[in-house]
mmCIF file of C-alpha atoms and ligand atoms in Angstrom:
data_model
loop_
_atom_site.group_PDB
_atom_site.id
_atom_site.type_symbol
_atom_site.label_atom_id
_atom_site.label_comp_id
_atom_site.label_asym_id
_atom_site.label_seq_id
_atom_site.Cartn_x
_atom_site.Cartn_y
_atom_site.Cartn_z
ATOM 1 C CA UNK A 100 104.401 108.218 104.436
ATOM 2 C CA UNK A 101 102.271 109.768 107.141
ATOM 3 C CA UNK A 102 102.642 110.653 110.804
ATOM 4 C CA UNK A 103 100.653 112.377 113.499
ATOM 5 C CA UNK A 104 101.883 114.555 116.358
ATOM 6 C CA UNK A 105 100.007 115.764 119.400
ATOM 7 C CA UNK A 106 101.203 119.227 120.335
ATOM 8 C CA UNK A 107 99.410 121.641 122.624
ATOM 9 C CA UNK A 108 96.109 119.847 122.001
ATOM 10 C CA UNK A 109 96.652 120.063 118.268
ATOM 11 C CA UNK A 110 97.371 116.974 116.258
ATOM 12 C CA UNK A 111 99.782 117.377 113.362
ATOM 13 C CA UNK A 112 99.615 114.778 110.644
ATOM 14 C CA UNK A 113 102.567 114.708 108.258
ATOM 15 C CA UNK A 114 102.026 113.052 104.899
ATOM 16 C CA UNK A 115 104.257 112.815 101.859
ATOM 17 C CA UNK A 116 103.958 112.253 98.144
ATOM 18 C CA UNK A 117 106.754 112.174 95.594
ATOM 19 C CA UNK A 118 106.596 114.316 92.432
ATOM 20 C CA UNK A 119 108.054 111.362 90.535
ATOM 21 C CA UNK A 120 105.396 110.982 87.846
ATOM 22 C CA UNK A 121 101.727 111.492 87.076
ATOM 23 C CA UNK A 122 99.572 111.126 90.182
ATOM 24 C CA UNK A 123 97.149 108.273 89.702
ATOM 25 C CA UNK A 124 93.948 106.934 91.215
ATOM 26 C CA UNK A 125 96.028 104.672 93.505
ATOM 27 C CA UNK A 126 97.761 107.714 95.031
ATOM 28 C CA UNK A 127 94.355 109.344 95.361
ATOM 29 C CA UNK A 128 92.544 106.463 97.081
ATOM 30 C CA UNK A 129 95.512 105.144 99.048
ATOM 31 C CA UNK A 130 96.727 108.495 100.301
ATOM 32 C CA UNK A 131 95.346 111.890 99.226
ATOM 33 C CA UNK A 132 91.656 111.134 99.810
ATOM 34 C CA UNK A 133 92.476 109.864 103.299
ATOM 35 C CA UNK A 134 94.391 113.061 104.131
ATOM 36 C CA UNK A 135 91.475 115.134 102.843
ATOM 37 C CA UNK A 136 89.127 113.238 105.170
ATOM 38 C CA UNK A 137 91.548 113.579 108.108
ATOM 39 C CA UNK A 138 91.676 117.376 107.807
ATOM 40 C CA UNK A 139 88.724 117.757 110.153
ATOM 41 C CA UNK A 140 90.594 115.866 112.880
ATOM 42 C CA UNK A 141 94.238 116.806 112.301
ATOM 43 C CA UNK A 142 96.337 119.686 111.099
ATOM 44 C CA UNK A 143 97.585 118.042 107.909
ATOM 45 C CA UNK A 144 101.105 118.835 106.693
ATOM 46 C CA UNK A 145 101.148 117.663 103.064
ATOM 47 C CA UNK A 146 104.749 117.371 101.924
ATOM 48 C CA UNK A 147 105.764 117.195 98.273
ATOM 49 C CA UNK A 148 108.752 114.908 98.691
ATOM 50 C CA UNK A 149 111.195 116.113 96.035
ATOM 51 C CA UNK A 150 114.237 115.013 98.082
ATOM 52 C CA UNK A 151 112.841 111.476 98.065
ATOM 53 C CA UNK A 152 111.980 111.656 94.363
ATOM 54 C CA UNK A 153 115.628 112.247 93.369
ATOM 55 C CA UNK A 154 116.725 108.963 94.961
ATOM 56 C CA UNK A 155 115.918 107.582 91.514
ATOM 57 C CA UNK A 156 116.900 109.551 88.365
ATOM 58 C CA UNK A 157 114.603 112.493 87.474
ATOM 59 C CA UNK A 158 114.694 114.885 84.501
ATOM 60 C CA UNK A 159 115.103 118.437 85.945
ATOM 61 C CA UNK A 160 112.382 120.027 83.807
ATOM 62 C CA UNK A 161 109.946 117.192 84.534
ATOM 63 C CA UNK A 162 110.697 117.370 88.267
ATOM 64 C CA UNK A 163 109.999 121.131 88.285
ATOM 65 C CA UNK A 164 106.726 120.695 86.416
ATOM 66 C CA UNK A 165 105.589 117.688 88.448
ATOM 67 C CA UNK A 166 106.293 119.451 91.734
ATOM 68 C CA UNK A 167 103.910 122.279 90.823
ATOM 69 C CA UNK A 168 101.441 119.812 89.297
ATOM 70 C CA UNK A 169 101.321 117.799 92.528
ATOM 71 C CA UNK A 170 100.760 120.997 94.549
ATOM 72 C CA UNK A 171 97.831 122.061 92.350
ATOM 73 C CA UNK A 172 96.425 118.522 92.371
ATOM 74 C CA UNK A 173 96.555 118.234 96.159
ATOM 75 C CA UNK A 174 94.424 121.372 96.360
ATOM 76 C CA UNK A 175 92.127 120.188 93.557
ATOM 77 C CA UNK A 176 91.609 116.900 95.423
ATOM 78 C CA UNK A 177 90.503 118.779 98.520
ATOM 79 C CA UNK A 178 93.547 119.629 100.650
ATOM 80 C CA UNK A 179 92.495 123.008 102.006
ATOM 81 C CA UNK A 180 95.507 125.294 102.325
ATOM 82 C CA UNK A 181 93.655 127.431 104.865
ATOM 83 C CA UNK A 182 93.379 124.486 107.268
ATOM 84 C CA UNK A 183 96.388 122.455 106.165
ATOM 85 C CA UNK A 184 100.002 123.120 105.265
ATOM 86 C CA UNK A 185 101.237 122.267 101.776
ATOM 87 C CA UNK A 186 104.994 122.475 101.349
ATOM 88 C CA UNK A 187 107.918 121.289 99.255
ATOM 89 C CA UNK A 188 110.354 119.109 101.215
ATOM 90 C CA UNK A 189 113.511 120.807 99.873
ATOM 91 C CA UNK A 190 112.179 124.188 101.066
ATOM 92 C CA UNK A 191 112.629 122.972 104.634
ATOM 93 C CA UNK A 192 116.395 122.366 104.967
ATOM 94 C CA UNK A 193 115.944 120.682 108.360
ATOM 95 C CA UNK A 194 114.863 117.475 106.555
ATOM 96 C CA UNK A 195 118.230 117.045 104.848
ATOM 97 C CA UNK A 196 120.137 118.313 107.893
ATOM 98 C CA UNK A 197 118.519 115.899 110.335
ATOM 99 C CA UNK A 198 118.928 113.068 107.819
ATOM 100 C CA UNK A 199 122.677 113.784 107.830
ATOM 101 C CA UNK A 200 122.778 113.670 111.625
ATOM 102 C CA UNK A 201 120.838 110.387 111.670
ATOM 103 C CA UNK A 202 123.092 108.914 108.980
ATOM 104 C CA UNK A 203 125.966 109.121 111.425
ATOM 105 C CA UNK A 204 124.222 106.682 113.779
ATOM 106 C CA UNK A 205 122.745 104.361 111.117
ATOM 107 C CA UNK A 206 124.457 101.006 110.614
ATOM 108 C CA UNK A 207 125.127 100.363 106.922
ATOM 109 C CA UNK A 208 123.899 96.772 107.193
ATOM 110 C CA UNK A 209 120.443 97.924 108.304
ATOM 111 C CA UNK A 210 120.046 99.987 105.143
ATOM 112 C CA UNK A 211 121.355 97.256 102.854
ATOM 113 C CA UNK A 212 118.723 94.801 104.032
ATOM 114 C CA UNK A 213 115.761 97.143 103.310
ATOM 115 C CA UNK A 214 113.373 95.512 100.847
ATOM 116 C CA UNK A 215 112.685 98.719 98.908
ATOM 117 C CA UNK A 216 116.403 99.277 98.331
ATOM 118 C CA UNK A 217 116.869 95.695 97.142
ATOM 119 C CA UNK A 218 113.901 96.046 94.766
ATOM 120 C CA UNK A 219 114.886 99.393 93.268
ATOM 121 C CA UNK A 220 118.677 99.168 93.113
ATOM 122 C CA UNK A 221 118.823 97.014 89.986
ATOM 123 C CA UNK A 222 116.701 99.369 87.906
ATOM 124 C CA UNK A 223 117.808 102.669 89.453
ATOM 125 C CA UNK A 224 121.479 101.991 90.212
ATOM 126 C CA UNK A 225 123.130 101.425 93.576
ATOM 127 C CA UNK A 226 123.260 105.070 94.616
ATOM 128 C CA UNK A 227 123.935 106.145 98.203
ATOM 129 C CA UNK A 228 120.807 108.335 98.085
ATOM 130 C CA UNK A 229 118.597 105.323 97.372
ATOM 131 C CA UNK A 230 120.287 103.425 100.182
ATOM 132 C CA UNK A 231 119.737 106.363 102.555
ATOM 133 C CA UNK A 232 116.090 106.950 101.621
ATOM 134 C CA UNK A 233 114.816 105.404 104.908
ATOM 135 C CA UNK A 234 117.066 107.733 106.939
ATOM 136 C CA UNK A 235 115.512 110.760 105.215
ATOM 137 C CA UNK A 236 112.092 109.294 105.927
ATOM 138 C CA UNK A 237 113.070 108.910 109.589
ATOM 139 C CA UNK A 238 114.038 112.603 109.622
ATOM 140 C CA UNK A 239 110.671 113.563 108.052
ATOM 141 C CA UNK A 240 108.797 111.756 110.812
ATOM 142 C CA UNK A 241 110.990 112.718 113.781
ATOM 143 C CA UNK A 242 111.171 116.435 112.927
ATOM 144 C CA UNK A 243 107.452 116.806 113.571
ATOM 145 C CA UNK A 244 107.553 114.675 116.766
ATOM 146 C CA UNK A 245 104.887 112.430 115.280
ATOM 147 C CA UNK A 246 103.073 110.196 117.706
ATOM 148 C CA UNK A 247 101.566 107.524 115.494
ATOM 149 C CA UNK A 248 102.407 106.762 111.905
ATOM 150 C CA UNK A 249 99.824 105.057 109.725
ATOM 151 C CA UNK A 250 101.888 102.916 107.364
ATOM 152 C CA UNK A 251 101.203 100.334 104.717
ATOM 153 C CA UNK A 252 102.937 96.990 105.082
ATOM 154 C CA UNK A 253 105.646 98.034 102.614
ATOM 155 C CA UNK A 254 106.694 100.923 104.883
ATOM 156 C CA UNK A 255 106.772 98.986 108.176
ATOM 157 C CA UNK A 256 110.442 98.209 107.846
ATOM 158 C CA UNK A 257 111.242 101.911 107.399
ATOM 159 C CA UNK A 258 109.224 102.837 110.474
ATOM 160 C CA UNK A 259 111.072 100.226 112.536
ATOM 161 C CA UNK A 260 114.334 101.863 111.501
ATOM 162 C CA UNK A 261 112.930 105.285 112.475
ATOM 163 C CA UNK A 262 112.049 103.955 115.936
ATOM 164 C CA UNK A 263 115.418 102.346 116.384
ATOM 165 C CA UNK A 264 117.305 105.521 115.340
ATOM 166 C CA UNK A 265 115.182 107.692 117.637
ATOM 167 C CA UNK A 266 115.826 105.340 120.566
ATOM 168 C CA UNK A 267 119.517 105.191 119.844
ATOM 169 C CA UNK A 268 119.797 108.993 119.662
ATOM 170 C CA UNK A 269 117.751 109.496 122.841
ATOM 171 C CA UNK A 270 119.819 106.930 124.749
ATOM 172 C CA UNK A 271 123.067 108.496 123.706
ATOM 173 C CA UNK A 272 122.272 112.229 123.822
ATOM 174 C CA UNK A 273 119.200 112.489 126.070
ATOM 175 C CA UNK A 274 115.494 112.661 125.374
ATOM 176 C CA UNK A 275 115.026 114.413 122.043
ATOM 177 C CA UNK A 276 112.658 112.535 119.772
ATOM 178 C CA UNK A 277 109.221 111.112 120.425
ATOM 179 C CA UNK A 278 109.216 107.409 119.494
ATOM 180 C CA UNK A 279 106.556 107.020 116.805
ATOM 181 C CA UNK A 280 104.219 104.041 116.924
ATOM 182 C CA UNK A 281 103.161 102.115 113.846
ATOM 183 C CA UNK A 282 99.496 102.198 113.004
ATOM 184 C CA UNK A 283 99.219 99.474 110.395
ATOM 185 C CA UNK A 284 96.773 100.387 107.680
ATOM 186 C CA UNK A 285 94.749 97.676 106.024
ATOM 187 C CA UNK A 286 95.867 97.299 102.471
ATOM 188 C CA UNK A 287 92.354 97.511 101.058
ATOM 189 C CA UNK A 288 93.068 100.804 99.296
ATOM 190 C CA UNK A 289 95.980 99.369 97.343
ATOM 191 C CA UNK A 290 95.337 99.385 93.597
ATOM 192 C CA UNK A 291 97.269 97.160 91.244
ATOM 193 C CA UNK A 292 98.640 97.965 87.772
ATOM 194 C CA UNK A 293 96.108 97.788 84.923
ATOM 195 C CA UNK A 294 98.707 96.058 82.755
ATOM 196 C CA UNK A 295 100.016 93.796 85.530
ATOM 197 C CA UNK A 296 97.700 93.055 88.458
ATOM 198 C CA UNK A 297 100.500 91.350 90.394
ATOM 199 C CA UNK A 298 102.315 94.672 90.966
ATOM 200 C CA UNK A 299 100.966 97.873 92.524
ATOM 201 C CA UNK A 300 99.819 100.698 90.304
ATOM 202 C CA UNK A 301 102.839 102.977 90.095
ATOM 203 C CA UNK A 302 103.493 106.438 88.679
ATOM 204 C CA UNK A 303 107.069 105.686 87.656
ATOM 205 C CA UNK A 304 106.380 102.611 85.536
ATOM 206 C CA UNK A 305 107.551 102.932 81.932
ATOM 207 C CA UNK A 306 104.034 102.396 80.529
ATOM 208 C CA UNK A 307 101.265 104.944 81.161
ATOM 209 C CA UNK A 308 98.810 102.083 80.536
ATOM 210 C CA UNK A 309 99.686 100.854 84.039
ATOM 211 C CA UNK A 310 97.595 103.549 85.712
ATOM 212 C CA UNK A 311 94.707 105.977 85.370
ATOM 213 C CA UNK A 312 96.246 109.403 85.932
ATOM 214 C CA UNK A 313 94.190 111.983 87.791
ATOM 215 C CA UNK A 314 94.677 114.256 84.770
ATOM 216 C CA UNK A 315 94.045 111.652 82.058
ATOM 217 C CA UNK A 316 91.588 112.793 79.387
ATOM 218 C CA UNK A 317 88.237 110.986 79.068
ATOM 219 C CA UNK A 318 89.500 109.293 75.889
ATOM 220 C CA UNK A 319 92.660 108.097 77.633
ATOM 221 C CA UNK A 320 90.628 106.740 80.530
ATOM 222 C CA UNK A 321 88.292 104.852 78.177
ATOM 223 C CA UNK A 322 91.209 103.458 76.161
ATOM 224 C CA UNK A 323 93.214 102.366 79.221
ATOM 225 C CA UNK A 324 90.261 100.625 80.837
ATOM 226 C CA UNK A 325 89.403 98.943 77.535
ATOM 227 C CA UNK A 326 92.892 97.472 77.175
ATOM 228 C CA UNK A 327 93.331 96.714 80.897
ATOM 229 C CA UNK A 328 94.305 93.085 81.442
ATOM 230 C CA UNK A 329 91.467 90.743 82.363
ATOM 231 C CA UNK A 330 91.624 87.145 83.554
ATOM 232 C CA UNK A 331 90.696 83.964 81.747
ATOM 233 C CA UNK A 332 87.034 83.018 81.898
ATOM 234 C CA UNK A 333 84.121 85.375 81.432
ATOM 235 C CA UNK A 334 82.606 85.813 84.834
ATOM 236 C CA UNK A 335 82.737 89.071 86.810
ATOM 237 C CA UNK A 336 83.627 87.640 90.211
ATOM 238 C CA UNK A 337 85.769 88.885 93.093
ATOM 239 C CA UNK A 338 88.497 86.259 93.415
ATOM 240 C CA UNK A 339 91.871 87.741 94.445
ATOM 241 C CA UNK A 340 93.778 84.553 93.796
ATOM 242 C CA UNK A 341 92.349 83.315 90.503
ATOM 243 C CA UNK A 342 91.047 86.572 89.054
ATOM 244 C CA UNK A 343 93.415 89.305 90.297
ATOM 245 C CA UNK A 344 92.787 91.646 87.349
ATOM 246 C CA UNK A 345 88.988 91.647 87.645
ATOM 247 C CA UNK A 346 89.294 91.844 91.444
ATOM 248 C CA UNK A 347 91.373 95.005 91.007
ATOM 249 C CA UNK A 348 88.847 96.554 88.603
ATOM 250 C CA UNK A 349 86.032 95.672 91.010
ATOM 251 C CA UNK A 350 87.895 97.395 93.851
ATOM 252 C CA UNK A 351 88.332 100.516 91.716
ATOM 253 C CA UNK A 352 84.632 100.483 90.815
ATOM 254 C CA UNK A 353 83.672 100.006 94.444
ATOM 255 C CA UNK A 354 85.899 102.842 95.706
ATOM 256 C CA UNK A 355 84.691 105.388 93.163
ATOM 257 C CA UNK A 356 81.008 104.418 93.276
ATOM 258 C CA UNK A 357 80.828 104.079 97.051
ATOM 259 C CA UNK A 358 79.162 100.649 96.669
ATOM 260 C CA UNK A 359 80.515 97.560 98.399
ATOM 261 C CA UNK A 360 82.551 95.214 96.184
ATOM 262 C CA UNK A 361 79.954 92.475 96.716
ATOM 263 C CA UNK A 362 77.194 94.771 95.435
ATOM 264 C CA UNK A 363 79.163 95.675 92.312
ATOM 265 C CA UNK A 364 79.863 91.977 91.768
ATOM 266 C CA UNK A 365 76.150 91.166 92.047
ATOM 267 C CA UNK A 366 75.183 94.004 89.712
ATOM 268 C CA UNK A 367 77.532 92.784 86.956
ATOM 269 C CA UNK A 368 77.130 89.031 87.409
ATOM 270 C CA UNK A 369 76.157 87.537 84.062
ATOM 271 C CA UNK A 370 77.287 90.588 82.037
ATOM 272 C CA UNK A 371 80.433 90.743 79.915
ATOM 273 C CA UNK A 372 83.883 92.090 80.763
ATOM 274 C CA UNK A 373 83.320 94.677 78.008
ATOM 275 C CA UNK A 374 80.091 95.977 79.523
ATOM 276 C CA UNK A 375 81.579 96.167 83.017
ATOM 277 C CA UNK A 376 84.665 97.959 81.729
ATOM 278 C CA UNK A 377 82.599 100.454 79.786
ATOM 279 C CA UNK A 378 80.642 101.418 82.909
ATOM 280 C CA UNK A 379 83.852 101.588 84.945
ATOM 281 C CA UNK A 380 85.424 103.944 82.401
ATOM 282 C CA UNK A 381 82.386 106.260 82.454
ATOM 283 C CA UNK A 382 82.376 106.222 86.262
ATOM 284 C CA UNK A 383 86.032 107.285 86.348
ATOM 285 C CA UNK A 384 85.502 109.987 83.719
ATOM 286 C CA UNK A 385 82.649 111.433 85.781
ATOM 287 C CA UNK A 386 84.462 111.243 89.130
ATOM 288 C CA UNK A 387 87.739 112.727 87.887
ATOM 289 C CA UNK A 388 86.124 115.597 85.993
ATOM 290 C CA UNK A 389 85.544 117.912 89.001
ATOM 291 C CA UNK A 390 89.122 117.317 90.203
ATOM 292 C CA UNK A 391 90.414 118.189 86.739
ATOM 293 C CA UNK A 392 88.311 121.356 86.536
ATOM 294 C CA UNK A 393 89.618 122.531 89.922
ATOM 295 C CA UNK A 394 93.175 121.562 88.930
ATOM 296 C CA UNK A 395 93.084 123.702 85.775
ATOM 297 C CA UNK A 396 91.720 126.673 87.719
ATOM 298 C CA UNK A 397 94.465 126.293 90.315
ATOM 299 C CA UNK A 398 97.307 125.638 87.848
ATOM 300 C CA UNK A 399 96.201 128.701 85.860
ATOM 301 C CA UNK A 400 96.986 130.971 88.814
ATOM 302 C CA UNK A 401 100.688 130.305 89.386
ATOM 303 C CA UNK A 402 101.218 133.330 91.634
ATOM 304 C CA UNK A 403 98.589 132.136 94.094
ATOM 305 C CA UNK A 404 99.989 128.596 93.990
ATOM 306 C CA UNK A 405 103.543 129.790 94.693
ATOM 307 C CA UNK A 406 102.292 131.883 97.591
ATOM 308 C CA UNK A 407 100.569 128.852 99.140
ATOM 309 C CA UNK A 408 103.829 126.879 98.848
ATOM 310 C CA UNK A 409 105.872 129.739 100.315
ATOM 311 C CA UNK A 410 103.521 130.130 103.287
ATOM 312 C CA UNK A 411 103.474 126.358 103.784
ATOM 313 C CA UNK A 412 107.276 126.144 103.842
ATOM 314 C CA UNK A 413 107.464 128.907 106.453
ATOM 315 C CA UNK A 414 105.055 127.086 108.761
ATOM 316 C CA UNK A 415 106.843 123.748 108.336
ATOM 317 C CA UNK A 416 110.283 125.348 108.786
ATOM 318 C CA UNK A 417 109.330 126.837 112.146
ATOM 319 C CA UNK A 418 108.415 123.436 113.626
ATOM 320 C CA UNK A 419 111.157 121.425 111.937
ATOM 321 C CA UNK A 420 113.912 123.861 112.886
ATOM 322 C CA UNK A 421 113.017 123.651 116.567
ATOM 323 C CA UNK A 422 113.492 119.864 116.628
ATOM 324 C CA UNK A 423 116.650 120.020 114.526
ATOM 325 C CA UNK A 424 118.319 122.630 116.727
ATOM 326 C CA UNK A 425 117.423 120.695 119.839
ATOM 327 C CA UNK A 426 119.026 117.553 118.385
ATOM 328 C CA UNK A 427 122.118 119.409 117.153
ATOM 329 C CA UNK A 428 122.489 121.203 120.452
ATOM 330 C CA UNK A 429 122.407 117.911 122.338
ATOM 331 C CA UNK A 430 125.141 116.582 120.057
ATOM 332 C CA UNK A 431 127.391 119.524 120.849
ATOM 333 C CA UNK A 432 126.803 121.805 117.844
ATOM 334 C CA UNK A 433 127.024 125.553 118.567
ATOM 335 C CA UNK A 434 123.432 126.132 117.457
ATOM 336 C CA UNK A 435 123.105 129.264 119.567
ATOM 337 C CA UNK A 436 125.596 131.043 117.255
ATOM 338 C CA UNK A 437 123.537 130.286 114.110
HETATM 339 N N1 AQP B 240 98.847 101.559 93.861
HETATM 340 C C1 AQP B 240 98.595 102.241 94.954
HETATM 341 N N2 AQP B 240 97.467 101.997 95.645
HETATM 342 C C2 AQP B 240 97.204 102.701 96.777
HETATM 343 N N3 AQP B 240 98.016 103.651 97.280
HETATM 344 C C3 AQP B 240 99.147 103.914 96.622
HETATM 345 N N4 AQP B 240 100.154 104.797 96.846
HETATM 346 C C4 AQP B 240 101.065 104.675 95.876
HETATM 347 N N5 AQP B 240 100.694 103.726 94.993
HETATM 348 C C5 AQP B 240 99.496 103.230 95.427
HETATM 349 C C6 AQP B 240 100.235 105.711 97.974
HETATM 350 O O1 AQP B 240 100.482 107.015 97.464
HETATM 351 C C7 AQP B 240 101.269 107.735 98.415
HETATM 352 C C8 AQP B 240 102.372 108.472 97.735
HETATM 353 O O2 AQP B 240 103.292 107.593 97.256
HETATM 354 P P1 AQP B 240 104.776 108.044 96.938
HETATM 355 O O3 AQP B 240 104.749 109.255 96.089
HETATM 356 O O4 AQP B 240 105.579 108.123 98.182
HETATM 357 O O5 AQP B 240 105.344 106.894 96.105
HETATM 358 P P2 AQP B 240 105.011 105.393 96.066
HETATM 359 O O6 AQP B 240 104.346 104.899 97.282
HETATM 360 O O7 AQP B 240 106.268 104.698 95.681
HETATM 361 O O8 AQP B 240 103.936 105.471 94.888
HETATM 362 P P3 AQP B 240 104.141 105.215 93.361
HETATM 363 O O9 AQP B 240 102.980 105.777 92.635
HETATM 364 O O10 AQP B 240 104.458 103.793 93.120
HETATM 365 O O11 AQP B 240 105.370 106.112 93.005
HETATM 366 P P4 AQP B 240 106.777 105.710 92.405
HETATM 367 O O12 AQP B 240 106.452 104.934 91.176
HETATM 368 O O13 AQP B 240 107.402 107.041 92.114
HETATM 369 O O14 AQP B 240 107.548 104.924 93.408
HETATM 370 C C9 AQP B 240 101.754 106.727 99.452
HETATM 371 O O15 AQP B 240 101.005 106.926 100.639
HETATM 372 C C10 AQP B 240 101.432 105.401 98.844
HETATM 373 O O16 AQP B 240 101.138 104.419 99.807
#
């Protein structure tokens, strides 16, 4: 989830990632790397979305550890805390408070027809938090008065709800929220599961063989690529429909090597799946190593990490609180007495 706001000539870009498992190369290519690149253009607010993560069951100790792991990994991947703001969602109470306000104007039927809810409810239980996830996401976006929101196709429905809630609130209580526009991202960066190329690579799948974690050891990377599903036939060819597994591996190779998919395809035409996979594994080992080195340096200095998160929360709170109070004030809350 990402959004950009233009404020006093400064663009704020809000982006979120859930500490719901081990961050993987899909999260890196599809999200983190893009935020790193956007830092020169925008003031990036990188949010560790723990409130979203608990919409499906989480073990407390794991959630604590993953939250700090994600923070250290964001920095290791290149989010520069001197230029950007890294914060934990639950440290900015305005997210939950605005979500509550928005819940009071959200029709139940709209939430029940959300695809993500329908997909997750059978495995995670029909909890109200899971149902209300899109309302919290609307609060995340609206608090920072984001102007355009780059979203993948799977998040379009949630952005539509955000727009409709913002319009409804503005019509009823007066101009409060900027109506965010969707900026549809091409899905080229989407990586699929190594054990099931029909579903996206996902950090909360039961099997760690589904993904390459950013902190996987070289041996794990080699093993996972070796056992990654391939398609029938022998040819290394990019064919999304008939060879989805090889197409996925080619996309991963292309993204990490910087070569076009067609060039990788040409290079490996006539070689074996085994040879291609071996080179892919070595490429990933080499590319993830510097991130892992920086991660271990960062994770080893907990005091500095906690300070970055504390400073980040303060900066986010100042902006978020302003929008929240404005909204509450318009609704008739006695915000001036707070
Ligand atoms: N497979 C993927 N390919 C490309 N991008 C991906 N992202 C996630 N999976 C892929 C992007 O990572 C960002 C953070 O995602 P999230 O933490 O909000 O959760 P998610 O999108 O639901 O990702 P996961 O890994 O599948 O997490 P779980 O299993 O916890 O639900 C988003 O920008 C997302 O697009």
